[in-house]
Amino acid sequence: MERQGSASEEAGTETGLVLDLRRLDAGMLPLVGGKAANLGELLSAGLPVPDGFCLSTAAYRQAVGVPDSLLPGLAGTYAALAAGGPALEPGRLNELAAAARAAILAAPIPGPVAKAVEQAYTALGPGVPVAVRSSATAEDLPFASFAGQQDTYLNVVGVPAVLDAVRRCWASLWTDRATAYRATLGIEPAGVALAVVVQRLVEAEAAGVMFTANPLTGSRRQVVIDAARGLGESVVSGTVNPDHFVLDGPTGRILERKAGGKGMEVRALPGGGTESREAPAPLHGGQGGGAASITDAQVAGLARLGLQAEGHFGAPQDIEWAIDGAGTLWLAQSRPITTLYPVPQSNGAAGTVPPGRQPVAGTRAYLCFSLAQGLTRPLTPMGLAAVRLIASSVATAAGFPVPDPRHGPSPYAEAGQRIYIDFTTPIRSTVGRRLVPRVFDVMEARTAAVMRQLFEDPAFSVTTKTPFGLLRHVVPVAVRAKVPAALLLGLVRPAAALRRLDRFTRRFEASLAPAATAAPLARLDHAESLLGSRLFQIVPAILPLPALGFAMLGAAGKLLGGDPWNDLQPVIRGLPNNITTEMDLELWQLATSIRDDVQSRTTLLAGDPSGLAEAFQAGQLPARLDAGLTRFLDRYGHRAVAEIDVGQPRWSEEPAHILGILANYLLLDNPALAPDIQFSRAAQDAEAQVDRLVARASARGRLRGPLVRAALRRARLYAGLRELPKYQLVNGLAEVRRQLLMVGGELARAGTIERRDDVFFLDFAETRQALTANGAGEGFPGPDLRACVADRRQEYERELGRRHIPRVLLSDGTEPEAVRTAVGNVPEGTLAGSPASAGTVTAAARVIRDPVGARLEPGEILVAPSTDPGWTPLFLTAGGLVMEMGGANSHGAVVAREYGIPAVVGVPDATAAIETGQTITVDGGAGTVVPHRPGSSGDGKVPADADPAARA
């Protein structure tokens, strides 16, 4: 080994082209790529890695002429990718990738590179079989592994064969899949290069892959090993059903074993190359009736090596391994598992405990509060900081200790730049088990199902059986906020209760802004004060009335008897006092007025929403469109998509979304389908249903009829107010954003940040420190935070691309299996969810993951991951609604019922299972969605002039 290492080092010392693997570490990523750097780290940790060398990225750059004299075929690819990036069509990307590969394969290997490879290979031993593996600089990164996207060549023998394999590895940097993947991630073509690892081949009797965390469940306690006879290529390529083992990492105990099926194995051929052949009988008898290619002792040995590697890298690893004929275990490569969702840790959990606080022991369960709010995207750093302050104010009001409000209360947690709440305590209490899942039954039914699944886990057995602890925190808050008085007033004097609520909201809105002359530091103080003490007052002031409304609905159901849900659902259509419905209908009225003005209508239909937004900001829109939009934004401009994040622009700042919605409304030309007509019809139908239910109740007893009428009247008066707490909360958040933008402008002028909205990639402490350092906004130079902001923006952009967000996670990383809401016997091919708004519709689907700039043709079925009030303008022209999240009383479900469109919520992976343009049937009563194949009997839209009753 010493002689061989010295020879390969000598080959690279003079030219900088070849390095011994033992010289490599993580800091050399730009020179040797991810695979080689990780192999060097494994060797430094004392783990068994076959010896070899790395041909550095300098060799690749020399071969392809980077940066001054690019190969002709490669130069065109660089230019086209730099210009088009992620926007390039797949076919064009493949053309560019093919041109790059052809250019590299046709070019000769430079003499110095060939000489360095020959010297290093000869040092390993004459004619030694080697594996030649690609090692890209954009590979095996914490956020993108690129696993399998560049090529590997096994059992390569002799210098000419090694040089040919090197050239092919270089060309594989430009495979179609690798080129497309880099374009999707926004990785610049000039920023990538390829190193090549040449290692002594392990002539494996068995080989495979190992994950030091379970990639399916996310559990960090489990190690998963797949094994097969021969070289590991059969496992990696999927040409064999491998033997499968799941181990408990801390104890090494095998939890699960599954013998693989008979398949192919890959073996080295004498003189070079490999062959695939049918695998013979297994090497080792398995325990429990199976048969395995490796023994239990080898399984345990591999797991120990894997956990050592994980400990060295500080993160779960995806490892390729091999076992030679002598039984020696080898690690061929290691990369981070990039698909695992980060584990949330609350302030009370070990590892993130503030000074003076004891860590919380045992398994914890975390609920994704972001998803409960209909928010799949990450929050900006300042958005998270704002939520922490609000959460701290809630905990403080309830009498819980909060040592540092900027850290949030004990149950607060973050993971993947999203909000999680430790809800272990509630589900370990009798009262919590009764109340919390019921709340989520109507908010987010899939989450409720996961909660109930946890009830069976001994780790979450009940430890609190009385409600006194909860009452000790809730009752004082309710008394201070005069909740009992508000409930009593709402019960006996509805009009007075509504006037009282109106006075509160007016006072709250009038007190949001600070003095116009406030200095930057005072504005920051005001923003923190709003978040830390003022905004929470909204909840106890407003929530009692909508809570009373739903309680009255339940009371009416009790009086009616039986299973009243289907009878009561029409009662809460067309509700008054719903601020979100009022907003949407006001926007519709604006569209109606624009329709009558030729200039406004033509401008809106012909223009691009972004260009129209710029024209509006410049005062260049037609008068009627400009005046109407101004009026709308004056009242509702504080709203936005993902509006709980203060880092998100409001509609008043970026009105392109609203302009796009207005243009969409103009396409609806059937008066019978007009949203205001539909809403009025829904309200009339609701009142008629109230009369029918009162008559039915009267038949059962003299007093029942008046009681049911009084209960349903209050239900209709108050249930729509459920939107008001969030509306006012967002009003406050918009004011916080306005103050922070002013502060950001001051920091931008001082050179601390690049532009004013960069302030949302800082937190309050950093912003205060920056203001203080530059003289509280007096123009003195402050700290330069531009690099910090750039890094955080990049991290935020990566999180935007994350598609799967676990709704519940355990503290060991396990994601409990999502449970579909039971809807009876569901036929094959039918997607099941929760019934949300009764009715059936068959129409074309429109999959929309982000409503900003989206257009929905009249009658199309909106398929979305979730919705918040920023989505609801789209509902007015939708023929139906399908959501991946939500429950019967989630925001989207309530609005769908009010507009009379069939809706199913809580449909797992709906945006992936359904394609835009595909015809689907939505049954909002059964909670099912049936995708139709082209040409099937269900294919076809509901005509635009169809009877509106068919949609409701």
C-alpha angles and dihedrals in degrees: 000000000000094000092046093048093049092052094051091046090052090052091056101036095072098041105025087228104105130041131181112246090237090064094058131098140164092274090066096065096122090052103041107016130235101293095050094043090053092048089054090051091051090052092049088053089056095249122148109263124159111252121251146117141263126234100215130229087255087072092052092048091049091049096049097036100247122206110355108029109027119186106265095244091048096048092062091049092052092050095047094046093047090051099043106026116163091354093070116110116247092245092054092047090054091051091052092047092050091051091052093049093049092051093052095045091050095049120090119242109253114253097242090052094050091048093050092050092048093051094047095045092049089052089061089059134283112290094353114166111244141181114233111205134181117239113189125193088230093051137101091012123156091253102034126025099185084206112188095000096115126048135265127196121202132204095014111173128191134016097274091051092047092051091049091050090050091054091049091049090053090051091049089067082079102049113140093250095048093047092049093045093053091047090052091052092046094241109162115239092228089056097064131076136160132241121189126223118210113192135172106263117247104221091218127207086190134005142163146129134297131198117199089206126040104261093200101049099022092232111158089197095067132076118203122202128186116191139180139166119273128010118354094246091091091059096042094047094045097236092130136045098237130211106266128212131179116192135186100243100212095048103026090229114152107238098178136014130181124181114227124238124254108275145131129316129200117228134180117250123221109263095019143309131064138256134206116224139165111282117244124222115312119274098229136033110242125223119248097035099301133104125231140195091223133038126248089249090056090047089054092046092052091049091053091051091047093052090048089055091048090050091051095049094037093228138073112280139216104215135186113209141176138196117211129212092272091056095252115152117227133184112217099184143341132206135169118267099244098184096068116107113232115261113247117231121192124211088262096052125099113268097031101051115139115231114287097020126110119233119248113248129215134031114323130202122217128199120206103237090184091064091044085060092050091253118135098164123084122260123242117249091256090046089056091045090054093051090049090056092048091048090050091052090053092049093046092050089052091053099254117139115251110183094188117016091200089065093050128233124304097270093049116105140164132211129166088003089296131115120257129179124208101232097172094114096054095049090048090058128077093229093046092052090054099044110031100055090046090055090051092046086074098030105041113353097190090058090051090054091052090049092054089048089059091056087076093055113097088215087070100042117148115274100162117057103169130066095222096100091053094045090051089064101034103043098059090050092050092048094048090049091048091236094155090054091048091051092048092048091048090051099050105022110030096172092051091048091054092048090051091051091048091054091051094051092048092051091046094051092046092054099050102090124070124221112303090235095053115138120238093259090050090051090053089049090051093050092051091046092053091051097039101048116355108055096056089062087072094069102058090037096054109019099071093071098051088042088053089049093057091042088055090050089053092047090053089051091054091051092049093048129203120059101326102174096100090047094047099044094078089053092069096052120106092018121187123226094036106139093197093052090048089052093051094047091048089054088050090052089052089053090050092054091047091052089064093052111076096200094048093044094048093047093049097047095043099043133083111243093235092050091046090052090054090049090051092051088050093048093244102125122107112278099251094046091045095048095045094047091047091054092048094049092046087064104028104020091107090071126091144159109280085014098169086074109083086202092069117093115247123234089254089061098041111020095170091106092055092046090053090051091050091052089050091052091055089063091065104090102159108100091204090062095048108132095229090052091048092048092050090048090050091052091049091048090050093053090048089051090051089055091050093049092047090052091049092049092048089057088060097051142342097250098039095076097057091042093051091047092050092047095048092045090056091043090057093043096050109026092077089058089074087093095053100077092055092042091056092041089055088047088059093044090052089055090049088052091050092053092046091051089056090049089047090053090056092050091048091053089051091052093243091120133015100240136000098260089058085083088080089067091061128064129233096266093051092046092050091048090051092050092047092047093055095047099271092295099320094128100263115141112267133190116303105243097166095106091048091052092048092053092049093047089053091050090048091051090052091052090050087065094055108111104184119060115180112230091205128024132178124222092254090057096259115147107207112231113268112246120212117227108257112252101168124259104350115199118236112276094025117122113223128210140137123301108248110160122013122239139076128250134173115200145120116297124233112199109208121176096173121029095203106110092356121139125206117196114226111274097016118132112244113225112190140160090235139323139228129180090284088069099049098089085068090058093068093073098029120115091206144342134237120181132182091216138032141071137240092286101034117125096262093048093051094049091045090054091048091053092043097238121141111252138183120187135186094044106157115236093350093154090057098040094049125057128208109264094022114129113239136174117224117199105190093185097052095036094235137131120199116196111207127217116234109275095018121132091260094055114118142063128266102255116254090240095050120130107281089224088069088066094049 
